[in-house]
């Protein structure tokens, strides 16, 4: 056959046959909780969608306060299928954060961070924060009214943190106020710093998953079946990805992402301004928190509490490392369920609240 | 290095500093003592409010803030401790001026350019002169009529505030009310034989709405049309000039229109014949045309040139309004469907601008002039409508495209599913 010489040529140089053998050997545990394994791959797929659509948007986007809004307007009105690319980029970003949360909680509740998977968990936690940073920086890029004020409020919250807050605020904004300098800076983070960092951590994360294989919950350790990763699991992943494309297309066509009005730094903030849904639970908490708690600034305490929770998230595999400690399991389950309920409830309240 | 002056001060003996301090205190006391006003000290304690009110009001008077006191207008000796001493004619005591003398009384300073420069170099000094050109001033001087307004009738007395002070009786938003104190009183106006409904009419006008509701202090009030110190009703010949101060374009167009000669010939006051004077309402399109209620039919009748022109101008304006409404409606519809139409909506403002311009051009009474802006306006409106149609077409295309894509996507997913089944049905 004509393809064989090429295959042999590549094999000699890239050792494809050993890679194929490795893929052939790779198996995925099959049990009642297997469904949760797909969310990691789905998040990765949506990240790939972000990269692809992001590159296309870069062809027309101009990162300055004078041109950003107009360039996005041009993309969605004049560029052929520009509206589709921009809407898919926005919807995919939100879906990616949603699948990432599902992935994180499933790993948490299935105890997939037990030794030797601590670094897999840590790299995942870093990726969670990187993705949130992606969302925060990308939100400002269309330079519309809502994004402008959401960034103003968001960076102000960062500025409240004692000692490092003020320098962090100036670093994020590129000055004392949200200006064109902030936009340029956020653009740099969004298309260079964050993608480069995320790629490194994704590589570490995926490599570690390959190295340690999928974690099997203790309950199913005694009896579970195995499924070949390639092609069985891969094809199932593919169905999910194809359906994800369908969902993204439907969302983009039926609910195109709004552009809104161009940001006007001299205009008053619109009433009832809210951040993106994944920040709402924190935003609502800070709104409700009393101004003073034991003589200390309530907002500062709230922000410090969220920082502490973030640190605890990183520490999870080091606190709960004994699969036999049933009491600790119970405490972790209760904490996880309460955190999940809190996030869902406060997000709903944040949406409903005026 | 210290400057020479600093070095000198530092080198002074300590007791010299004490002496300097005493000198400063003595001079300060002297300055305060000079400000003594026995007029205020006595008058403020009097039970008769007619006599105590001036002393109380003077606290907020602009003259006081400029360092003037009672004796600067009334004469006398403010340092005297007795009534007789304070009101000593030999010290220039003038007392309360007669109404006839008030303009000259105020003009003593306000007509003196050299004096006024010390307080406000930008302030005019011809108020007194101008006053005697007003109806008020003429009646006062020529007929000795003392019921007319003098300086204090409008500016108040003793509590006089700067015209820019919102509490001043001549602050733009307070002028109409100040004039109305006399001019809205039928009894007071009866001897002069002039109506007293101007204030009531003015309150219904577009100008009053601008000044009272929109807080637009540049909107005209009584003095903007009648003058302030030289207040007089504008004559028929000068009405257009008065209105033209603000409505310059309309006035200019009217001057070149065929109406100009006709109005002059028939002794009609230009602007107010159609727009009225005090009760000037916001103009609307119903005012022009040949239908019942239109102002044009008051003079023109079917068959004359003006009648045809009025009808044509109205038709063209109505066409432009309809075009704008149609485009706005379709663009709003597209926007509600989630389409981005902010640019065509912005472009449509060009048609709205044309409409405003056309409404101004009516004052030329020329169909051709009106058409010069209506035609491009209609073109803009048509483009807006086209953009709306395209946006709706795009919306439809997206829906249909989505349906086709979803069929393809689901089919592809089904094929992968079949492949999985095929693989997994094989014996391992």
mmCIF file of N, CA, C and O in Angstrom, chain B residues 75-165:
data_model
loop_
_atom_site.group_PDB
_atom_site.id
_atom_site.type_symbol
_atom_site.label_atom_id
_atom_site.label_comp_id
_atom_site.label_asym_id
_atom_site.label_seq_id
_atom_site.Cartn_x
_atom_site.Cartn_y
_atom_site.Cartn_z
ATOM 1 N N UNK B 75 -26.029 108.117 53.780
ATOM 2 C CA UNK B 75 -25.251 109.185 54.401
ATOM 3 C C UNK B 75 -25.313 109.078 55.917
ATOM 4 O O UNK B 75 -25.715 108.046 56.473
ATOM 5 N N UNK B 76 -24.930 110.141 56.620
ATOM 6 C CA UNK B 76 -24.957 110.124 58.084
ATOM 7 C C UNK B 76 -23.650 109.617 58.664
ATOM 8 O O UNK B 76 -22.669 109.376 57.942
ATOM 9 N N UNK B 77 -23.659 109.478 60.000
ATOM 10 C CA UNK B 77 -22.424 109.106 60.690
ATOM 11 C C UNK B 77 -22.635 107.786 61.436
ATOM 12 O O UNK B 77 -23.284 107.755 62.492
ATOM 13 N N UNK B 78 -22.122 106.700 60.921
ATOM 14 C CA UNK B 78 -22.342 105.400 61.581
ATOM 15 C C UNK B 78 -21.572 105.254 62.893
ATOM 16 O O UNK B 78 -21.803 104.320 63.644
ATOM 17 N N UNK B 79 -20.666 106.195 63.152
ATOM 18 C CA UNK B 79 -19.896 106.095 64.392
ATOM 19 C C UNK B 79 -20.573 106.826 65.550
ATOM 20 O O UNK B 79 -20.168 106.668 66.701
ATOM 21 N N UNK B 80 -21.582 107.624 65.201
ATOM 22 C CA UNK B 80 -22.255 108.383 66.263
ATOM 23 C C UNK B 80 -23.065 107.444 67.145
ATOM 24 O O UNK B 80 -23.609 106.453 66.663
ATOM 25 N N UNK B 81 -23.150 107.786 68.443
ATOM 26 C CA UNK B 81 -23.860 106.913 69.366
ATOM 27 C C UNK B 81 -25.311 107.338 69.593
ATOM 28 O O UNK B 81 -26.081 106.625 70.219
ATOM 29 N N UNK B 82 -25.659 108.510 69.047
ATOM 30 C CA UNK B 82 -27.052 108.965 69.220
ATOM 31 C C UNK B 82 -27.734 109.019 67.866
ATOM 32 O O UNK B 82 -27.065 109.107 66.822
ATOM 33 N N UNK B 83 -29.084 108.972 67.921
ATOM 34 C CA UNK B 83 -29.887 109.010 66.693
ATOM 35 C C UNK B 83 -29.620 110.321 65.934
ATOM 36 O O UNK B 83 -29.447 110.326 64.712
ATOM 37 N N UNK B 84 -29.563 111.399 66.726
ATOM 38 C CA UNK B 84 -29.365 112.708 66.123
ATOM 39 C C UNK B 84 -27.986 112.795 65.456
ATOM 40 O O UNK B 84 -27.845 113.316 64.346
ATOM 41 N N UNK B 85 -27.024 112.256 66.135
ATOM 42 C CA UNK B 85 -25.643 112.282 65.611
ATOM 43 C C UNK B 85 -25.531 111.453 64.347
ATOM 44 O O UNK B 85 -24.889 111.852 63.368
ATOM 45 N N UNK B 86 -26.182 110.305 64.365
ATOM 46 C CA UNK B 86 -26.111 109.403 63.210
ATOM 47 C C UNK B 86 -26.829 110.007 62.009
ATOM 48 O O UNK B 86 -26.406 109.841 60.871
ATOM 49 N N UNK B 87 -27.947 110.727 62.291
ATOM 50 C CA UNK B 87 -28.750 111.276 61.191
ATOM 51 C C UNK B 87 -28.458 112.761 60.987
ATOM 52 O O UNK B 87 -29.331 113.510 60.502
ATOM 53 N N UNK B 88 -27.299 113.182 61.318
ATOM 54 C CA UNK B 88 -26.905 114.590 61.212
ATOM 55 C C UNK B 88 -26.799 115.010 59.747
ATOM 56 O O UNK B 88 -25.968 114.490 58.993
ATOM 57 N N UNK B 89 -27.682 115.954 59.296
ATOM 58 C CA UNK B 89 -27.638 116.367 57.883
ATOM 59 C C UNK B 89 -26.284 116.932 57.490
ATOM 60 O O UNK B 89 -25.876 116.830 56.331
ATOM 61 N N UNK B 90 -25.582 117.490 58.506
ATOM 62 C CA UNK B 90 -24.270 118.055 58.163
ATOM 63 C C UNK B 90 -23.272 116.957 57.815
ATOM 64 O O UNK B 90 -22.228 117.222 57.222
ATOM 65 N N UNK B 91 -23.625 115.713 58.212
ATOM 66 C CA UNK B 91 -22.755 114.576 57.852
ATOM 67 C C UNK B 91 -23.265 113.898 56.580
ATOM 68 O O UNK B 91 -22.933 112.759 56.289
ATOM 69 N N UNK B 92 -24.124 114.579 55.865
ATOM 70 C CA UNK B 92 -24.579 114.061 54.561
ATOM 71 C C UNK B 92 -25.747 113.100 54.663
ATOM 72 O O UNK B 92 -26.008 112.346 53.720
ATOM 73 N N UNK B 93 -26.458 113.113 55.796
ATOM 74 C CA UNK B 93 -27.580 112.180 55.943
ATOM 75 C C UNK B 93 -28.679 112.478 54.922
ATOM 76 O O UNK B 93 -29.118 113.610 54.777
ATOM 77 N N UNK B 94 -29.097 111.437 54.177
ATOM 78 C CA UNK B 94 -30.099 111.619 53.127
ATOM 79 C C UNK B 94 -31.446 111.014 53.503
ATOM 80 O O UNK B 94 -32.486 111.427 53.005
ATOM 81 N N UNK B 95 -31.402 109.983 54.327
ATOM 82 C CA UNK B 95 -32.646 109.306 54.708
ATOM 83 C C UNK B 95 -33.181 108.445 53.583
ATOM 84 O O UNK B 95 -32.451 108.083 52.652
ATOM 85 N N UNK B 96 -34.486 108.131 53.677
ATOM 86 C CA UNK B 96 -35.117 107.252 52.688
ATOM 87 C C UNK B 96 -35.389 108.044 51.410
ATOM 88 O O UNK B 96 -36.033 109.104 51.479
ATOM 89 N N UNK B 97 -34.916 107.561 50.269
ATOM 90 C CA UNK B 97 -35.145 108.335 49.049
ATOM 91 C C UNK B 97 -36.591 108.232 48.579
ATOM 92 O O UNK B 97 -37.257 107.239 48.825
ATOM 93 N N UNK B 98 -37.051 109.261 47.882
ATOM 94 C CA UNK B 98 -38.401 109.233 47.293
ATOM 95 C C UNK B 98 -38.344 108.330 46.065
ATOM 96 O O UNK B 98 -37.283 108.201 45.445
ATOM 97 N N UNK B 99 -39.486 107.741 45.685
ATOM 98 C CA UNK B 99 -39.531 106.828 44.533
ATOM 99 C C UNK B 99 -38.935 107.483 43.291
ATOM 100 O O UNK B 99 -38.191 106.866 42.536
ATOM 101 N N UNK B 100 -39.281 108.728 43.101
ATOM 102 C CA UNK B 100 -38.796 109.452 41.917
ATOM 103 C C UNK B 100 -37.261 109.526 41.879
ATOM 104 O O UNK B 100 -36.652 109.596 40.812
ATOM 105 N N UNK B 101 -36.652 109.507 43.089
ATOM 106 C CA UNK B 101 -35.205 109.685 43.156
ATOM 107 C C UNK B 101 -34.428 108.375 43.139
ATOM 108 O O UNK B 101 -33.194 108.392 43.088
ATOM 109 N N UNK B 102 -35.134 107.259 43.245
ATOM 110 C CA UNK B 102 -34.425 105.973 43.403
ATOM 111 C C UNK B 102 -33.427 105.692 42.282
ATOM 112 O O UNK B 102 -32.277 105.355 42.559
ATOM 113 N N UNK B 103 -33.810 105.833 40.989
ATOM 114 C CA UNK B 103 -32.820 105.518 39.947
ATOM 115 C C UNK B 103 -31.535 106.320 40.106
ATOM 116 O O UNK B 103 -30.442 105.774 39.977
ATOM 117 N N UNK B 104 -31.672 107.576 40.418
ATOM 118 C CA UNK B 104 -30.473 108.406 40.575
ATOM 119 C C UNK B 104 -29.713 108.012 41.840
ATOM 120 O O UNK B 104 -28.474 108.060 41.885
ATOM 121 N N UNK B 105 -30.490 107.635 42.859
ATOM 122 C CA UNK B 105 -29.907 107.233 44.141
ATOM 123 C C UNK B 105 -28.956 106.045 43.929
ATOM 124 O O UNK B 105 -27.820 106.041 44.382
ATOM 125 N N UNK B 106 -29.450 105.011 43.202
ATOM 126 C CA UNK B 106 -28.614 103.830 42.918
ATOM 127 C C UNK B 106 -27.546 104.186 41.886
ATOM 128 O O UNK B 106 -26.423 103.689 41.932
ATOM 129 N N UNK B 107 -27.980 105.061 40.940
ATOM 130 C CA UNK B 107 -27.073 105.428 39.855
ATOM 131 C C UNK B 107 -25.861 106.204 40.324
ATOM 132 O O UNK B 107 -24.853 106.270 39.617
ATOM 133 N N UNK B 108 -25.981 106.773 41.554
ATOM 134 C CA UNK B 108 -24.866 107.529 42.119
ATOM 135 C C UNK B 108 -23.576 106.695 42.039
ATOM 136 O O UNK B 108 -22.513 107.197 41.690
ATOM 137 N N UNK B 109 -23.710 105.444 42.351
ATOM 138 C CA UNK B 109 -22.530 104.560 42.247
ATOM 139 C C UNK B 109 -22.571 103.757 40.941
ATOM 140 O O UNK B 109 -21.567 103.615 40.249
ATOM 141 N N UNK B 110 -23.766 103.211 40.646
ATOM 142 C CA UNK B 110 -23.858 102.258 39.532
ATOM 143 C C UNK B 110 -23.672 102.900 38.159
ATOM 144 O O UNK B 110 -23.491 102.176 37.177
ATOM 145 N N UNK B 111 -23.756 104.234 38.084
ATOM 146 C CA UNK B 111 -23.493 104.893 36.796
ATOM 147 C C UNK B 111 -22.076 105.448 36.752
ATOM 148 O O UNK B 111 -21.684 106.075 35.765
ATOM 149 N N UNK B 112 -21.341 105.231 37.831
ATOM 150 C CA UNK B 112 -19.988 105.767 37.915
ATOM 151 C C UNK B 112 -18.978 104.670 37.539
ATOM 152 O O UNK B 112 -18.675 103.781 38.347
ATOM 153 N N UNK B 113 -18.503 104.743 36.299
ATOM 154 C CA UNK B 113 -17.618 103.690 35.782
ATOM 155 C C UNK B 113 -16.360 103.548 36.624
ATOM 156 O O UNK B 113 -15.907 102.426 36.909
ATOM 157 N N UNK B 114 -15.815 104.687 37.050
ATOM 158 C CA UNK B 114 -14.572 104.621 37.830
ATOM 159 C C UNK B 114 -14.785 103.949 39.178
ATOM 160 O O UNK B 114 -13.951 103.172 39.633
ATOM 161 N N UNK B 115 -15.936 104.240 39.757
ATOM 162 C CA UNK B 115 -16.220 103.645 41.067
ATOM 163 C C UNK B 115 -16.509 102.152 40.937
ATOM 164 O O UNK B 115 -15.987 101.333 41.702
ATOM 165 N N UNK B 116 -17.335 101.808 39.963
ATOM 166 C CA UNK B 116 -17.758 100.414 39.806
ATOM 167 C C UNK B 116 -16.597 99.489 39.470
ATOM 168 O O UNK B 116 -16.622 98.310 39.808
ATOM 169 N N UNK B 117 -15.593 100.058 38.821
ATOM 170 C CA UNK B 117 -14.408 99.245 38.460
ATOM 171 C C UNK B 117 -13.764 98.633 39.696
ATOM 172 O O UNK B 117 -13.184 97.563 39.636
ATOM 173 N N UNK B 118 -13.885 99.345 40.824
ATOM 174 C CA UNK B 118 -13.260 98.860 42.048
ATOM 175 C C UNK B 118 -13.930 97.588 42.557
ATOM 176 O O UNK B 118 -13.337 96.790 43.258
ATOM 177 N N UNK B 119 -15.212 97.430 42.210
ATOM 178 C CA UNK B 119 -15.948 96.271 42.733
ATOM 179 C C UNK B 119 -16.147 95.185 41.675
ATOM 180 O O UNK B 119 -16.010 94.007 41.954
ATOM 181 N N UNK B 120 -16.516 95.585 40.492
ATOM 182 C CA UNK B 120 -16.755 94.611 39.420
ATOM 183 C C UNK B 120 -16.517 95.283 38.073
ATOM 184 O O UNK B 120 -17.424 95.897 37.508
ATOM 185 N N UNK B 121 -15.302 95.168 37.559
ATOM 186 C CA UNK B 121 -14.974 95.882 36.312
ATOM 187 C C UNK B 121 -15.847 95.455 35.126
ATOM 188 O O UNK B 121 -15.975 96.205 34.162
ATOM 189 N N UNK B 122 -16.448 94.274 35.207
ATOM 190 C CA UNK B 122 -17.248 93.792 34.066
ATOM 191 C C UNK B 122 -18.675 94.306 34.108
ATOM 192 O O UNK B 122 -19.418 94.180 33.126
ATOM 193 N N UNK B 123 -19.072 94.872 35.235
ATOM 194 C CA UNK B 123 -20.460 95.304 35.377
ATOM 195 C C UNK B 123 -20.734 96.552 34.540
ATOM 196 O O UNK B 123 -19.929 97.486 34.523
ATOM 197 N N UNK B 124 -21.886 96.549 33.861
ATOM 198 C CA UNK B 124 -22.242 97.710 33.045
ATOM 199 C C UNK B 124 -22.607 98.884 33.958
ATOM 200 O O UNK B 124 -22.990 98.695 35.114
ATOM 201 N N UNK B 125 -22.510 100.078 33.426
ATOM 202 C CA UNK B 125 -22.819 101.265 34.245
ATOM 203 C C UNK B 125 -23.880 102.135 33.559
ATOM 204 O O UNK B 125 -23.993 103.321 33.850
ATOM 205 N N UNK B 126 -24.645 101.495 32.644
ATOM 206 C CA UNK B 126 -25.660 102.279 31.924
ATOM 207 C C UNK B 126 -27.076 101.912 32.341
ATOM 208 O O UNK B 126 -28.035 102.237 31.642
ATOM 209 N N UNK B 127 -27.184 101.246 33.494
ATOM 210 C CA UNK B 127 -28.529 100.798 33.909
ATOM 211 C C UNK B 127 -29.486 101.978 34.085
ATOM 212 O O UNK B 127 -30.651 101.904 33.670
ATOM 213 N N UNK B 128 -28.999 103.030 34.697
ATOM 214 C CA UNK B 128 -29.867 104.190 34.964
ATOM 215 C C UNK B 128 -30.326 104.828 33.647
ATOM 216 O O UNK B 128 -31.506 105.105 33.458
ATOM 217 N N UNK B 129 -29.358 104.978 32.767
ATOM 218 C CA UNK B 129 -29.644 105.571 31.464
ATOM 219 C C UNK B 129 -30.663 104.714 30.704
ATOM 220 O O UNK B 129 -31.631 105.216 30.121
ATOM 221 N N UNK B 130 -30.418 103.411 30.772
ATOM 222 C CA UNK B 130 -31.295 102.476 30.063
ATOM 223 C C UNK B 130 -32.693 102.480 30.695
ATOM 224 O O UNK B 130 -33.705 102.374 30.005
ATOM 225 N N UNK B 131 -32.703 102.614 32.008
ATOM 226 C CA UNK B 131 -33.988 102.611 32.724
ATOM 227 C C UNK B 131 -34.903 103.708 32.198
ATOM 228 O O UNK B 131 -36.101 103.494 32.016
ATOM 229 N N UNK B 132 -34.331 104.841 31.929
ATOM 230 C CA UNK B 132 -35.178 105.952 31.472
ATOM 231 C C UNK B 132 -35.647 105.783 30.024
ATOM 232 O O UNK B 132 -36.458 106.574 29.536
ATOM 233 N N UNK B 133 -35.162 104.717 29.354
ATOM 234 C CA UNK B 133 -35.711 104.391 28.028
ATOM 235 C C UNK B 133 -36.842 103.384 28.158
ATOM 236 O O UNK B 133 -37.520 103.072 27.186
ATOM 237 N N UNK B 134 -36.998 102.809 29.351
ATOM 238 C CA UNK B 134 -38.036 101.787 29.549
ATOM 239 C C UNK B 134 -39.388 102.457 29.746
ATOM 240 O O UNK B 134 -39.463 103.662 30.038
ATOM 241 N N UNK B 135 -40.447 101.668 29.616
ATOM 242 C CA UNK B 135 -41.788 102.194 29.875
ATOM 243 C C UNK B 135 -41.854 102.651 31.325
ATOM 244 O O UNK B 135 -42.427 103.704 31.639
ATOM 245 N N UNK B 136 -41.224 101.856 32.203
ATOM 246 C CA UNK B 136 -41.217 102.216 33.631
ATOM 247 C C UNK B 136 -40.560 103.590 33.823
ATOM 248 O O UNK B 136 -41.118 104.489 34.468
ATOM 249 N N UNK B 137 -39.374 103.719 33.273
ATOM 250 C CA UNK B 137 -38.583 104.938 33.456
ATOM 251 C C UNK B 137 -39.265 106.161 32.851
ATOM 252 O O UNK B 137 -39.258 107.253 33.438
ATOM 253 N N UNK B 138 -39.874 105.964 31.686
ATOM 254 C CA UNK B 138 -40.532 107.101 31.014
ATOM 255 C C UNK B 138 -41.718 107.594 31.836
ATOM 256 O O UNK B 138 -41.914 108.795 32.000
ATOM 257 N N UNK B 139 -42.500 106.612 32.332
ATOM 258 C CA UNK B 139 -43.663 107.003 33.129
ATOM 259 C C UNK B 139 -43.228 107.728 34.405
ATOM 260 O O UNK B 139 -43.871 108.690 34.839
ATOM 261 N N UNK B 140 -42.137 107.262 34.969
ATOM 262 C CA UNK B 140 -41.644 107.861 36.216
ATOM 263 C C UNK B 140 -41.150 109.293 35.965
ATOM 264 O O UNK B 140 -41.554 110.228 36.653
ATOM 265 N N UNK B 141 -40.328 109.420 34.958
ATOM 266 C CA UNK B 141 -39.702 110.729 34.711
ATOM 267 C C UNK B 141 -40.676 111.712 34.072
ATOM 268 O O UNK B 141 -40.809 112.855 34.503
ATOM 269 N N UNK B 142 -41.398 111.207 33.037
ATOM 270 C CA UNK B 142 -42.220 112.143 32.274
ATOM 271 C C UNK B 142 -43.564 112.424 32.926
ATOM 272 O O UNK B 142 -44.107 113.513 32.805
ATOM 273 N N UNK B 143 -44.121 111.415 33.606
ATOM 274 C CA UNK B 143 -45.457 111.626 34.174
ATOM 275 C C UNK B 143 -45.458 111.603 35.684
ATOM 276 O O UNK B 143 -46.527 111.709 36.304
ATOM 277 N N UNK B 144 -44.296 111.399 36.272
ATOM 278 C CA UNK B 144 -44.223 111.371 37.742
ATOM 279 C C UNK B 144 -45.005 110.205 38.328
ATOM 280 O O UNK B 144 -45.434 110.234 39.479
ATOM 281 N N UNK B 145 -45.191 109.155 37.518
ATOM 282 C CA UNK B 145 -45.959 107.982 37.963
ATOM 283 C C UNK B 145 -45.086 107.148 38.915
ATOM 284 O O UNK B 145 -44.075 106.571 38.501
ATOM 285 N N UNK B 146 -45.469 107.082 40.162
ATOM 286 C CA UNK B 146 -44.622 106.386 41.145
ATOM 287 C C UNK B 146 -45.027 104.930 41.356
ATOM 288 O O UNK B 146 -44.408 104.232 42.143
ATOM 289 N N UNK B 147 -46.083 104.476 40.664
ATOM 290 C CA UNK B 147 -46.469 103.061 40.826
ATOM 291 C C UNK B 147 -45.651 102.148 39.912
ATOM 292 O O UNK B 147 -45.824 100.942 39.916
ATOM 293 N N UNK B 148 -44.810 102.720 39.107
ATOM 294 C CA UNK B 148 -44.007 101.895 38.182
ATOM 295 C C UNK B 148 -42.816 101.276 38.916
ATOM 296 O O UNK B 148 -42.462 101.721 40.006
ATOM 297 N N UNK B 149 -42.243 100.299 38.262
ATOM 298 C CA UNK B 149 -41.096 99.618 38.874
ATOM 299 C C UNK B 149 -39.860 100.509 38.825
ATOM 300 O O UNK B 149 -39.599 101.171 37.809
ATOM 301 N N UNK B 150 -39.143 100.547 39.935
ATOM 302 C CA UNK B 150 -37.825 101.197 39.958
ATOM 303 C C UNK B 150 -36.820 100.109 40.330
ATOM 304 O O UNK B 150 -37.197 98.937 40.441
ATOM 305 N N UNK B 151 -35.577 100.496 40.551
ATOM 306 C CA UNK B 151 -34.524 99.515 40.847
ATOM 307 C C UNK B 151 -34.947 98.529 41.929
ATOM 308 O O UNK B 151 -34.815 97.310 41.797
ATOM 309 N N UNK B 152 -35.466 99.092 43.038
ATOM 310 C CA UNK B 152 -35.729 98.240 44.196
ATOM 311 C C UNK B 152 -36.929 97.315 43.996
ATOM 312 O O UNK B 152 -37.045 96.305 44.672
ATOM 313 N N UNK B 153 -37.816 97.644 43.033
ATOM 314 C CA UNK B 153 -38.982 96.793 42.801
ATOM 315 C C UNK B 153 -38.536 95.418 42.321
ATOM 316 O O UNK B 153 -39.156 94.406 42.633
ATOM 317 N N UNK B 154 -37.485 95.381 41.545
ATOM 318 C CA UNK B 154 -37.018 94.091 41.006
ATOM 319 C C UNK B 154 -35.862 93.515 41.827
ATOM 320 O O UNK B 154 -35.796 92.315 42.056
ATOM 321 N N UNK B 155 -34.945 94.380 42.249
ATOM 322 C CA UNK B 155 -33.746 93.882 42.943
ATOM 323 C C UNK B 155 -33.936 93.752 44.445
ATOM 324 O O UNK B 155 -33.039 93.289 45.119
ATOM 325 N N UNK B 156 -35.084 94.207 44.925
ATOM 326 C CA UNK B 156 -35.383 94.308 46.352
ATOM 327 C C UNK B 156 -34.493 95.380 46.963
ATOM 328 O O UNK B 156 -33.670 95.987 46.259
ATOM 329 N N UNK B 157 -34.648 95.566 48.242
ATOM 330 C CA UNK B 157 -33.850 96.612 48.882
ATOM 331 C C UNK B 157 -33.300 96.084 50.199
ATOM 332 O O UNK B 157 -33.953 95.315 50.878
ATOM 333 N N UNK B 158 -32.070 96.432 50.498
ATOM 334 C CA UNK B 158 -31.347 95.998 51.700
ATOM 335 C C UNK B 158 -30.924 94.531 51.655
ATOM 336 O O UNK B 158 -29.867 94.196 52.145
ATOM 337 N N UNK B 159 -31.730 93.670 51.062
ATOM 338 C CA UNK B 159 -31.333 92.259 50.957
ATOM 339 C C UNK B 159 -30.954 91.937 49.524
ATOM 340 O O UNK B 159 -31.234 90.844 49.030
ATOM 341 N N UNK B 160 -30.319 92.875 48.845
ATOM 342 C CA UNK B 160 -30.016 92.708 47.411
ATOM 343 C C UNK B 160 -28.943 91.638 47.215
ATOM 344 O O UNK B 160 -27.888 91.683 47.861
ATOM 345 N N UNK B 161 -29.245 90.681 46.344
ATOM 346 C CA UNK B 161 -28.280 89.617 46.051
ATOM 347 C C UNK B 161 -27.814 89.719 44.603
ATOM 348 O O UNK B 161 -28.502 90.321 43.777
ATOM 349 N N UNK B 162 -26.686 89.100 44.321
ATOM 350 C CA UNK B 162 -26.149 89.106 42.953
ATOM 351 C C UNK B 162 -27.116 88.355 42.035
ATOM 352 O O UNK B 162 -27.732 87.377 42.467
ATOM 353 N N UNK B 163 -27.268 88.789 40.770
ATOM 354 C CA UNK B 163 -28.229 88.114 39.874
ATOM 355 C C UNK B 163 -27.957 86.607 39.719
ATOM 356 O O UNK B 163 -28.868 85.842 39.437
ATOM 357 N N UNK B 164 -26.731 86.198 39.940
ATOM 358 C CA UNK B 164 -26.394 84.774 39.794
ATOM 359 C C UNK B 164 -26.718 83.960 41.025
ATOM 360 O O UNK B 164 -26.577 82.730 41.014
ATOM 361 N N UNK B 165 -27.158 84.623 42.090
ATOM 362 C CA UNK B 165 -27.515 83.920 43.335
ATOM 363 C C UNK B 165 -28.925 83.352 43.189
ATOM 364 O O UNK B 165 -29.871 84.106 42.913
#
